[in-house]
Coordinates of C-alpha atoms in Angstrom, one line a residue:
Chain A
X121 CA 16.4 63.4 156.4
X122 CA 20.3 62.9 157.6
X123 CA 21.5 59.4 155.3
X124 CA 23.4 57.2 158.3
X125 CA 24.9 54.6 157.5
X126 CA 24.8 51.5 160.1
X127 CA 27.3 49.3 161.1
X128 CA 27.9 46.7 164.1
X129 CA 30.5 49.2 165.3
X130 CA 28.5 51.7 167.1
X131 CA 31.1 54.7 166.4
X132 CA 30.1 57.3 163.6
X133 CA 32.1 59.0 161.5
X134 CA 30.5 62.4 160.4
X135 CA 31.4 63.5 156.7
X136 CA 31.5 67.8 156.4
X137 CA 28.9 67.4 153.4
X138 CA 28.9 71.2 152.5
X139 CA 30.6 71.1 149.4
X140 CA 32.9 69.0 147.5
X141 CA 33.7 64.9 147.8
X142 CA 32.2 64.2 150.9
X143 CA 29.9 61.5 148.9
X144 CA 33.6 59.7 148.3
X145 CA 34.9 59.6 151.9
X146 CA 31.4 58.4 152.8
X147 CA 31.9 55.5 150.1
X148 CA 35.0 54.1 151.8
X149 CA 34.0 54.7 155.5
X150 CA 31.1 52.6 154.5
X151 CA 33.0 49.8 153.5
X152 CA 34.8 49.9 157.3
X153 CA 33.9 49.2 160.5
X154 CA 32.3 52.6 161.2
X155 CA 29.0 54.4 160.4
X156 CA 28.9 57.2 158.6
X157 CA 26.8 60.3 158.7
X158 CA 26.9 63.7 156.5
X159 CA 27.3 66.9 158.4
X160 CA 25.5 69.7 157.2
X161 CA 23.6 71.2 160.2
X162 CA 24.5 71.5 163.9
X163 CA 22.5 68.7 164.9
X164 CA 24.2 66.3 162.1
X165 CA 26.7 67.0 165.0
X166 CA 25.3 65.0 167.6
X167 CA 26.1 61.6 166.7
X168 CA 30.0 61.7 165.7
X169 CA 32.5 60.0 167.1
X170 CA 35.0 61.4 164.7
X171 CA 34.7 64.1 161.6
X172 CA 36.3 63.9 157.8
X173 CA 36.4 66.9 155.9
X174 CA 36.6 66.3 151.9
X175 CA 38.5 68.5 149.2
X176 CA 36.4 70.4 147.1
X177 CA 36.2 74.4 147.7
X178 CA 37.8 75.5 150.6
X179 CA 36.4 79.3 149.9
X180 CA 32.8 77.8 149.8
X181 CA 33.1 75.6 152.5
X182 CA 34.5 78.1 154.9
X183 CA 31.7 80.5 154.2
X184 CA 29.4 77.9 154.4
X185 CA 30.6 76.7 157.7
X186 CA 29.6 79.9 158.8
X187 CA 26.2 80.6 157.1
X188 CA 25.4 77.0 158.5
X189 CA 26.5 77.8 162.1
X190 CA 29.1 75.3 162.2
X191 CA 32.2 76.8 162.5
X192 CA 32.1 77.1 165.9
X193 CA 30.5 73.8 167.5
X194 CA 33.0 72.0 165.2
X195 CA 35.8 73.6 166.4
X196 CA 35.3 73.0 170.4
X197 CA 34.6 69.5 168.9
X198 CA 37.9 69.6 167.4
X199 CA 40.1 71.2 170.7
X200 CA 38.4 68.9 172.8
X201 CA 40.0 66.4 171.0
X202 CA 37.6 64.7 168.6
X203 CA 39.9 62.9 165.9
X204 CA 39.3 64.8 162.4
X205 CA 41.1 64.3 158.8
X206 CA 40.9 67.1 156.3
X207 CA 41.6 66.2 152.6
X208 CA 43.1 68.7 150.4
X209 CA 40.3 71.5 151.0
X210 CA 39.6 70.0 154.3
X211 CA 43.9 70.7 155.6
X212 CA 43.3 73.9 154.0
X213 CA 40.3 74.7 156.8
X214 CA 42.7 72.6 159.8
X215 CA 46.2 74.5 158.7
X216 CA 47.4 77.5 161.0
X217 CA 47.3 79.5 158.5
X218 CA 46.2 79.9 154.8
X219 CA 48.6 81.6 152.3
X220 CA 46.6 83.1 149.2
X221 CA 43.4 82.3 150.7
X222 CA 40.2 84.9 150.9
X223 CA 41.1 87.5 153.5
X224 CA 37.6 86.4 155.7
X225 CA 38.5 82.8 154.8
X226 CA 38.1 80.8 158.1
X227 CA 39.9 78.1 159.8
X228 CA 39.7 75.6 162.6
X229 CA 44.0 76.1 163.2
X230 CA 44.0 72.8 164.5
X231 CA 47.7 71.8 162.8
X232 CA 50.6 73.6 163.2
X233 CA 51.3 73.8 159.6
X234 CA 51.3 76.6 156.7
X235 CA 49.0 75.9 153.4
X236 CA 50.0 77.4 150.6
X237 CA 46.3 77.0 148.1
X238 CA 46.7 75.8 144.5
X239 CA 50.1 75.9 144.9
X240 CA 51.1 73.1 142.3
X241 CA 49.6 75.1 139.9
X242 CA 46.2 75.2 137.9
X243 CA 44.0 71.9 137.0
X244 CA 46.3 71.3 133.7
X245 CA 49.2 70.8 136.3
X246 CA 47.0 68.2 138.6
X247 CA 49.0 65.3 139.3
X248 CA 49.1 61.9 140.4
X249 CA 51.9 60.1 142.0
X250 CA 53.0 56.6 144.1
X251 CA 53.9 57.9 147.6
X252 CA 56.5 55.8 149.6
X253 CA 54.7 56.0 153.2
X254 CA 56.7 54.5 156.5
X255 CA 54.0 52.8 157.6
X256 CA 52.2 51.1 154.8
X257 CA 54.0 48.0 153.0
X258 CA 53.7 49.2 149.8
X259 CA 53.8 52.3 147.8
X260 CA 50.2 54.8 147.9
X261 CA 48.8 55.5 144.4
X262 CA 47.4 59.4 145.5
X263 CA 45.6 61.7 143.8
X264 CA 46.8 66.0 143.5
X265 CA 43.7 68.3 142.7
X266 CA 44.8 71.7 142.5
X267 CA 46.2 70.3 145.6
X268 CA 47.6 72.8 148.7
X269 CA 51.0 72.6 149.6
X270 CA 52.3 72.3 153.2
X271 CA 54.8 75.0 153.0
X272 CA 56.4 75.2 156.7
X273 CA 55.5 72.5 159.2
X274 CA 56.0 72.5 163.4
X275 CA 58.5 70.2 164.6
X276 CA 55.9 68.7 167.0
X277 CA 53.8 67.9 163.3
X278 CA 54.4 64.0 162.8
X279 CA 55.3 63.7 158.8
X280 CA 53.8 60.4 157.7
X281 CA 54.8 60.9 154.1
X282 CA 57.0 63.5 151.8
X283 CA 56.7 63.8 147.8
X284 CA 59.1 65.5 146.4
X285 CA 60.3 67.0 149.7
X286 CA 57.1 68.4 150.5
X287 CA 55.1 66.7 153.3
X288 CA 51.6 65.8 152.1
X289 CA 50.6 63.5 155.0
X290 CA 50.9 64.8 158.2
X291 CA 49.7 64.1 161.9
X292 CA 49.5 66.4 165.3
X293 CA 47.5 64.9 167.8
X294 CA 44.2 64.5 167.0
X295 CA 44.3 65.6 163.4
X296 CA 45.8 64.2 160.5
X297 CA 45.7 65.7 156.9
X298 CA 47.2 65.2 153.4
X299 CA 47.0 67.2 150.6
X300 CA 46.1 64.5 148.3
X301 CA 42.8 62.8 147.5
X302 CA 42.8 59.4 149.8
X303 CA 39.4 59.0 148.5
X304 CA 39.6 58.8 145.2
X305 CA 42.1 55.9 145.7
X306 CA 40.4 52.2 145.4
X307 CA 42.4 51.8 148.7
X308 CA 41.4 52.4 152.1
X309 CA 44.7 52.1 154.1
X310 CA 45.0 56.1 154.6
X311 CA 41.2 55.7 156.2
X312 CA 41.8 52.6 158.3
X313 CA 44.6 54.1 159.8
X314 CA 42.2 57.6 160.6
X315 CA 39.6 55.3 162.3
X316 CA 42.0 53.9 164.3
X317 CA 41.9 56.8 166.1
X318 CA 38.3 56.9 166.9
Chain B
X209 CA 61.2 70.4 160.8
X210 CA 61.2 66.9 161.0
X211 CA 62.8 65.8 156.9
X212 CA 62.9 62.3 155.9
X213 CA 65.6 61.3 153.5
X214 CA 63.9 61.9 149.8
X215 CA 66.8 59.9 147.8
X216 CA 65.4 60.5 144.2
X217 CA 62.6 62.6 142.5
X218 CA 59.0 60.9 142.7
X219 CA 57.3 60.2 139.1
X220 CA 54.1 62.1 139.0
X221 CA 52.5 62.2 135.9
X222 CA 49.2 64.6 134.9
X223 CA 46.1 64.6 132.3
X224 CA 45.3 61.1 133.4
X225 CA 40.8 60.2 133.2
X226 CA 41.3 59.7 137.4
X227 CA 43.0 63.4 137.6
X228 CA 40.3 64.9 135.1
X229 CA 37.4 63.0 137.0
X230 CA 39.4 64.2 140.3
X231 CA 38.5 67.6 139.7
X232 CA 34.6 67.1 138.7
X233 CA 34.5 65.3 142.0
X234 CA 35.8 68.7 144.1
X235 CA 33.0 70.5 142.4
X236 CA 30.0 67.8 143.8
X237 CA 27.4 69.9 145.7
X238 CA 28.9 73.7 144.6
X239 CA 27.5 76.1 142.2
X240 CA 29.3 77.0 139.4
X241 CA 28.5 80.5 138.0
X242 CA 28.6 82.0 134.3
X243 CA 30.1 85.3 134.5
X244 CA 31.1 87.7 131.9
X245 CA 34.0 89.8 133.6
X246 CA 36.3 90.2 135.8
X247 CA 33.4 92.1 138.8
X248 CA 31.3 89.2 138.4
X249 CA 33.6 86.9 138.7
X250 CA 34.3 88.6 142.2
X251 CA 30.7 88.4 143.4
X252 CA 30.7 85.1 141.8
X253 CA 33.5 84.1 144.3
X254 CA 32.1 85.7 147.5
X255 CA 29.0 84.3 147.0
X256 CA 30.4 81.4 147.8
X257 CA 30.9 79.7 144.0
X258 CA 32.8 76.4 143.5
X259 CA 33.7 77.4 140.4
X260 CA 33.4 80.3 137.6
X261 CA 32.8 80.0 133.9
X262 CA 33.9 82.7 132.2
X263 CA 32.0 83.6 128.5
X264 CA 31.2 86.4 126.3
X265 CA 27.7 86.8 126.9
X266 CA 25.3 85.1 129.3
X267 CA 23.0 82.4 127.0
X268 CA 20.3 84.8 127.8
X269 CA 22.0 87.9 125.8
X270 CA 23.4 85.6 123.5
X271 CA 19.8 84.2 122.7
X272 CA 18.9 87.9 122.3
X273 CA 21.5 88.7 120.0
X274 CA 21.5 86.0 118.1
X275 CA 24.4 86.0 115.5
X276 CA 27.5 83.3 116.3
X277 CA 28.4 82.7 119.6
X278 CA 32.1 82.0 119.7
X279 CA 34.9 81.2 122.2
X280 CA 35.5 84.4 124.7
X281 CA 38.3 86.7 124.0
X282 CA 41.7 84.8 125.9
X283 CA 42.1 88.8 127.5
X284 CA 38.5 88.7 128.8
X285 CA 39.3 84.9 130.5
X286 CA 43.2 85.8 132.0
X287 CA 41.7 88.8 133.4
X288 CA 39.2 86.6 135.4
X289 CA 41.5 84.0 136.2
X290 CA 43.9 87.0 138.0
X291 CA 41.2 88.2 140.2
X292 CA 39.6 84.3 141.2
X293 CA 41.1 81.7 143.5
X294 CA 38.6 79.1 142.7
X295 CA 38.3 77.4 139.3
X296 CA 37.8 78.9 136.0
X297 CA 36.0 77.1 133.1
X298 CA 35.5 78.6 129.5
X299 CA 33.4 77.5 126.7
X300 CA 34.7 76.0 123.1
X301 CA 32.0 75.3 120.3
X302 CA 31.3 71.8 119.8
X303 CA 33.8 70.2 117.8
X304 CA 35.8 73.3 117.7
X305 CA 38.9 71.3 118.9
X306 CA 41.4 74.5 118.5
X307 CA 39.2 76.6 120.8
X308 CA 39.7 74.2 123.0
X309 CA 43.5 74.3 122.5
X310 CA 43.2 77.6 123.1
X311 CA 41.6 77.4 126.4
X312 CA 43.9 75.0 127.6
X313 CA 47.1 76.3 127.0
X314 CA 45.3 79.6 128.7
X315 CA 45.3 77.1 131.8
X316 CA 41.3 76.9 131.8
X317 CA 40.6 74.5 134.4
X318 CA 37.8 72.8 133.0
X319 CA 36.4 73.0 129.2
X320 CA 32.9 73.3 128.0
X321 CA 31.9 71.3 124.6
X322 CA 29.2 73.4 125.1
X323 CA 25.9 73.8 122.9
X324 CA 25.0 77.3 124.1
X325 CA 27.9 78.4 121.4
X326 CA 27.3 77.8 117.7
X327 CA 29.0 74.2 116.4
X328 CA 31.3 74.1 114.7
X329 CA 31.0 70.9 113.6
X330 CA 27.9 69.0 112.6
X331 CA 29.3 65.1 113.3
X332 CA 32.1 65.2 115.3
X333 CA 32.5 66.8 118.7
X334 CA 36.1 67.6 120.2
X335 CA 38.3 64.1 120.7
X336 CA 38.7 64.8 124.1
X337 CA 41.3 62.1 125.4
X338 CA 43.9 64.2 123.6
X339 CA 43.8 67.3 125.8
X340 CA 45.2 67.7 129.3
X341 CA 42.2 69.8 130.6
X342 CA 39.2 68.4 131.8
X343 CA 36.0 68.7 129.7
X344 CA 32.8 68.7 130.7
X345 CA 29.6 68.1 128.2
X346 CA 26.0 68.7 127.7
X347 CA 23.6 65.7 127.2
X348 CA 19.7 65.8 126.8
X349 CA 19.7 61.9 127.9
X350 CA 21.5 58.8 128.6
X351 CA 23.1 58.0 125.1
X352 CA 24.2 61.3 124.4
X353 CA 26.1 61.4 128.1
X354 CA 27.6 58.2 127.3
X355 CA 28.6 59.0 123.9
X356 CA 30.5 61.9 125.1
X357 CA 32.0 59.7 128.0
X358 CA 33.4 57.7 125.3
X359 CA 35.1 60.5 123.7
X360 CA 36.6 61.7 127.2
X361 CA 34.7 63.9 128.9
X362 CA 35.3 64.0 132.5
X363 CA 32.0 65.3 133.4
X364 CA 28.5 65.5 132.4
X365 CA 25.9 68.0 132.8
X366 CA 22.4 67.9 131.8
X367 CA 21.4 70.6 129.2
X368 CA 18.2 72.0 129.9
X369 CA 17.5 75.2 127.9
X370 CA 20.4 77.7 128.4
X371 CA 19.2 81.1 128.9
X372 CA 15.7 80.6 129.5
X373 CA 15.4 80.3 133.4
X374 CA 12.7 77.8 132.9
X375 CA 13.9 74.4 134.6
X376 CA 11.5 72.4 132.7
X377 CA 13.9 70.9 130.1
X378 CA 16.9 70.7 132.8
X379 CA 13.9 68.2 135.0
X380 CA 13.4 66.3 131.4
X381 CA 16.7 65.5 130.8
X382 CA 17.6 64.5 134.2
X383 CA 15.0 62.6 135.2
X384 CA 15.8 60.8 131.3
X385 CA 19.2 60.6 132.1
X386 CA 18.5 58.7 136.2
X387 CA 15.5 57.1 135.2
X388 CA 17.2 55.3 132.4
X389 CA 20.2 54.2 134.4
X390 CA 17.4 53.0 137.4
X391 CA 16.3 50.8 134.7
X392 CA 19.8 50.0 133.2
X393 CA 20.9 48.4 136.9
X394 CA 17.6 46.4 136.5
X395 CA 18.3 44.7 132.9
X396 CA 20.0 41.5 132.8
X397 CA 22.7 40.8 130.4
X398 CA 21.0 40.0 127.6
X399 CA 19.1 43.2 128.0
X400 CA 22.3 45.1 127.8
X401 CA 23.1 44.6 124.3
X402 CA 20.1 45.8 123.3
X403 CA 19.8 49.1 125.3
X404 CA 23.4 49.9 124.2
X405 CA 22.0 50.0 121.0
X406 CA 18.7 52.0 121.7
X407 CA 21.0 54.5 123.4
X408 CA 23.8 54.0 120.7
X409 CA 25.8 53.9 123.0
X410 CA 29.7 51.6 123.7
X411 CA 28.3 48.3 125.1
X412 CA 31.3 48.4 128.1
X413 CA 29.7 51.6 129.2
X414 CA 26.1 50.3 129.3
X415 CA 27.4 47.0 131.0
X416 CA 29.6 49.2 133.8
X417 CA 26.7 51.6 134.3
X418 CA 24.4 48.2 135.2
X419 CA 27.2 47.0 137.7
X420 CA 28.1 50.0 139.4
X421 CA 24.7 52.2 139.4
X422 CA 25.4 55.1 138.4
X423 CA 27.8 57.2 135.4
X424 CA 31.6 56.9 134.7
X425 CA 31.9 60.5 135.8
X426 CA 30.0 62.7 137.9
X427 CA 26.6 64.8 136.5
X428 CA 25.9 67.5 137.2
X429 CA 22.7 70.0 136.1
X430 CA 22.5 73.5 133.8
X431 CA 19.9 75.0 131.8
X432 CA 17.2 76.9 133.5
X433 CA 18.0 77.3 137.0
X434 CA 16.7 80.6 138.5
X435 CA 16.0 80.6 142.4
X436 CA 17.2 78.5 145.2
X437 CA 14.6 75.9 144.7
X438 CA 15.5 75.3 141.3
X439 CA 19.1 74.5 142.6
X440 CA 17.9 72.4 144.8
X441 CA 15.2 70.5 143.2
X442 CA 17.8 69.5 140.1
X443 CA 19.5 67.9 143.5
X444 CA 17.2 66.2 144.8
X445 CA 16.6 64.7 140.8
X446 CA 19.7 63.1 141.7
X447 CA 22.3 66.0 139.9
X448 CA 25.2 66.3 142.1
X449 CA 25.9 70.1 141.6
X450 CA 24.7 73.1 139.4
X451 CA 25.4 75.2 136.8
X452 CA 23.6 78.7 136.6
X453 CA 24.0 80.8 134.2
X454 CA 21.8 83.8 133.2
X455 CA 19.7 83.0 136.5
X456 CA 22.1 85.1 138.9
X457 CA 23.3 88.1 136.6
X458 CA 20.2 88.5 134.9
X459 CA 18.2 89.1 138.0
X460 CA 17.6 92.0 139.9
X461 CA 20.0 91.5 142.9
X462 CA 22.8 89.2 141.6
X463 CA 25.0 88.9 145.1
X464 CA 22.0 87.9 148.0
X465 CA 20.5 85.3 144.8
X466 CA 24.0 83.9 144.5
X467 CA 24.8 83.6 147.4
X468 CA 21.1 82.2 148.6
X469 CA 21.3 79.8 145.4
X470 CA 24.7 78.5 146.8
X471 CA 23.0 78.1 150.1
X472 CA 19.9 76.2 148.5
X473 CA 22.6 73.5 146.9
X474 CA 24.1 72.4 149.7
X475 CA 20.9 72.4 152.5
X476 CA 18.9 70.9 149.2
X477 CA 16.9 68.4 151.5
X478 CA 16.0 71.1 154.2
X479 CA 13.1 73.1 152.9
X480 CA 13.3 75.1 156.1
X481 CA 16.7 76.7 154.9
X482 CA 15.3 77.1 151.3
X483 CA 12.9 79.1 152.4
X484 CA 15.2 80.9 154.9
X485 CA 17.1 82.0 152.3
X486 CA 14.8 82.2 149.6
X487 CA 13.3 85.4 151.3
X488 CA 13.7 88.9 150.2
X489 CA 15.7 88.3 146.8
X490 CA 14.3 90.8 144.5
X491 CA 12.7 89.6 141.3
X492 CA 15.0 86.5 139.5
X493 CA 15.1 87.0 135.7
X494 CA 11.9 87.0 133.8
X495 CA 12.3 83.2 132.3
X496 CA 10.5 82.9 128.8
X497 CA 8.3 80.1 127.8
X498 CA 9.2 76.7 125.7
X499 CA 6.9 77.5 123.2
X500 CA 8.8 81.2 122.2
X501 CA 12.1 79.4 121.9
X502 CA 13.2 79.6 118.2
X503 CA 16.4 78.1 118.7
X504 CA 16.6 75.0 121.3
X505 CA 20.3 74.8 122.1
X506 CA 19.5 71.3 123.3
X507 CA 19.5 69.3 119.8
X508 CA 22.4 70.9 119.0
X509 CA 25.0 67.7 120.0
X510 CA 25.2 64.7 118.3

């Protein structure tokens, strides 16, 4: 029942498809040189070489990792290395450690970073904005959604791009994140560079 | 931590079709849940909703009452956004464009043009490019979703029959909604002209639809849905999230339905889960028949 996506490369990428855009990361991994494959159950586990989680709900998608019984197979995925990229929603479920989040929200801590949710402000105050990244030629057209901001980061947390002083692209070993919406861009540098990884 | 030099401020810039869409797309595979105060609104939340809208009375009461259904009281919708993380949508009557500045400068995440309320205006709806909030509309089938498109909504649901618990109607206007884009992307270009004006509909829209497949935005489904299965058959129809409205607080054991209907949407292709957690929910609300409906808040819309 699982949609997987083939491609000559034989590594997957697995999509969390619990809630929120996972159908848009999908979209662009399919247009790369990597198969894609929604994750909803532990066995949609199986198959990954690497795992994207979208933005959407982070409440919802945390108590949904748990009701699913993924919470915990994903993250021994994750500390054994496994690379993973978490949009938006998907840092707020990597980050340390949630600020204004549920009390029994969970989280993988798998970046040494502190999320503050919603904290640009409601949907009225969604924003979007050319980012200036090191390591792309030109500018990033990226998309805010009630997006989380990376209030404190470790100093061993690679910054790949700032707005405004804040970092919304960031790197420790085998994560990366951003607190924008890569996906909704009609450009797939930000996702190229993640299954470089792989 | 490690700062890069930030020399000047960045432009960002807000209100923009991509950022309005952007949020619609968050909400893909959630449930969004009609509560009418501030305690639903928390079971809403740990239930494990996407998203909250906030109103008066639940179609089902206001059915009951009958009378006019208005915009909720701006107290009634602050008091829900203080005790919810997750977004928080309000209703405006259609073509009631100062209800919906109302609701925006509340900071209402997401507007509802919605039907369920009593018009205000029998032509026009809201022009919705003006506004800085997302709106979302109600459409019976493809014309009607593209029409509001047009105007600016960011997202469309599919009506059904609010308040009814019956899915029939919501399964009508879906499958007439998908089935006529299915045949849309087979029409050739001559074709196009003519279904843009059997679905009086903007010829661009018709002609994009045929390229890409699907919608400018994302649809979703309302109008009916009462149990799990419901919530998961509107997905399998090809919605790509649900409302529910009276179905959770008008049944007899709101939290485990919620909760199990939140379940149902995202597992919507296991029928294994659905019957997991379709077990043991108490009795969902009664539901009445198409046939005792006086008022069908589906024609109202234009």
């Amino acid at each position: 029942m699982v949609r997987v996506s083939q491609s000559k490369s034989a590594k997957v990428v697995g999509v969390l498809a619990l809630q929120g855009a996972y159908q848009s990361h999908a979209k662009v991994l399919d247009t790369l040189d990597v198969g894609s494959q929604e994750v909803r159950t532990p066995q949609d586990l199986a198959s990954i070489d690497a795992l994207v989680m979208p933005g959407g709900e982070s409440t919802t998608m945390s108590q949904l990792l748990e009701s699913s019984e993924l919470f915990e197979p994903i993250n021994k995925l994750i500390h054994e290395g496994m690379p993973v990229f978490g949009t938006c929603a998907g840092m707020i479920l990597l980050a340390k450690k949630i600020i204004d989040g549920r009390a029994d929200q969970v989280s993988f801590a798998a970046i040494d970073i502190e999320v503050q949710r919603n904290a640009y402000g409601r949907q009225v105050d969604s924003f979007e904005a050319d980012l200036e990244i090191e390591i792309f030629d030109d500018s990033f057209h990226a998309l805010f959604i009630r997006a989380p901001r990376i209030v404190k980061a470790d100093q061993t947390v690679e910054t790949l791009a700032e707005l405004n002083g804040d970092i919304v692209l960031a790197k420790q070993k085998n994560v990366l994140v951003a607190s924008f919406h890569p996906e909704l861009s009609p450009d797939s540098r930000i996702h190229e560079l993640f299954i470089k990884e792989i | 931590m490690a700062k890069r030099e930030t020399e000047n401020t960045a432009k960002t810039s807000t209100g923009s079709m991509l950022v309005k869409r952007g949020l619609a797309e968050m909400l893909k595979g959630g449930v969004i849940m009609d509560v009418v105060n501030p305690e639903q609104a928390k079971i809403a939340e740990d239930a494990g909703a996407c998203a909250v809208m906030a109103l008066e009375r639940v179609p089902a009461d206001i059915r009951r009452d009958g009378g006019v259904a208005r915009m909720s009281d701006p107290e009634m919708i602050t008091g829900i956004q203080a005790v919810c993380s997750i977004p928080v949508m309000a209703k405006a009557r259609i073509g009631h464009f100062v209800e919906a500045q109302v609701l925006e400068s509340l900071g209402v995440d997401f507007i509802d043009e919605s039907e369920v309320l009593t018009p205000a205006d029998e032509t026009h709806h809201i022009d919705k490019l003006k506004f800085t909030a997302p709106f979302v509309c109600g459409a019976t089938n493809l014309g009607e979703a593209l029409r509001r498109i047009s105007e600016g909504a960011a997202l469309i649901r599919s009506k059904g029959e609010a308040g009814t618990g019956n899915i029939v109607e919501a399964v009508r206007h879906l499958r007439s909604i998908i089935g006529d884009i299915r045949k849309i992307t087979q029409a050739d270009s001559a074709e196009l002209f003519d279904w843009a004006k059997k679905l009086q509909a903007p010829l661009p829209l018709v002609q994009e639809i045929a390229e890409t497949g699907w919608l400018q935005v994302p649809l979703f489904c309302a109008g009916g849905i009462a149990t799990p299965s419901d919530a998961a058959l509107a997905m399998q129809l090809g919605a790509q999230a649900v409302f529910v409205g009276s179905g959770i607080f008008k049944s007899d054991d709101p939290a485990p339905r919620a909760k199990a209907i939140v379940e149902a949407t995202t597992h919507f292709r296991d029928p294994e889960i659905i019957a997991k957690v379709s077990r043991n929910l108490g009795g969902p609300m009664t539901g009445i028949g198409m046939d005792k409906i006086e008022q069908r808040y589906a024609e109202r819309g234009w």
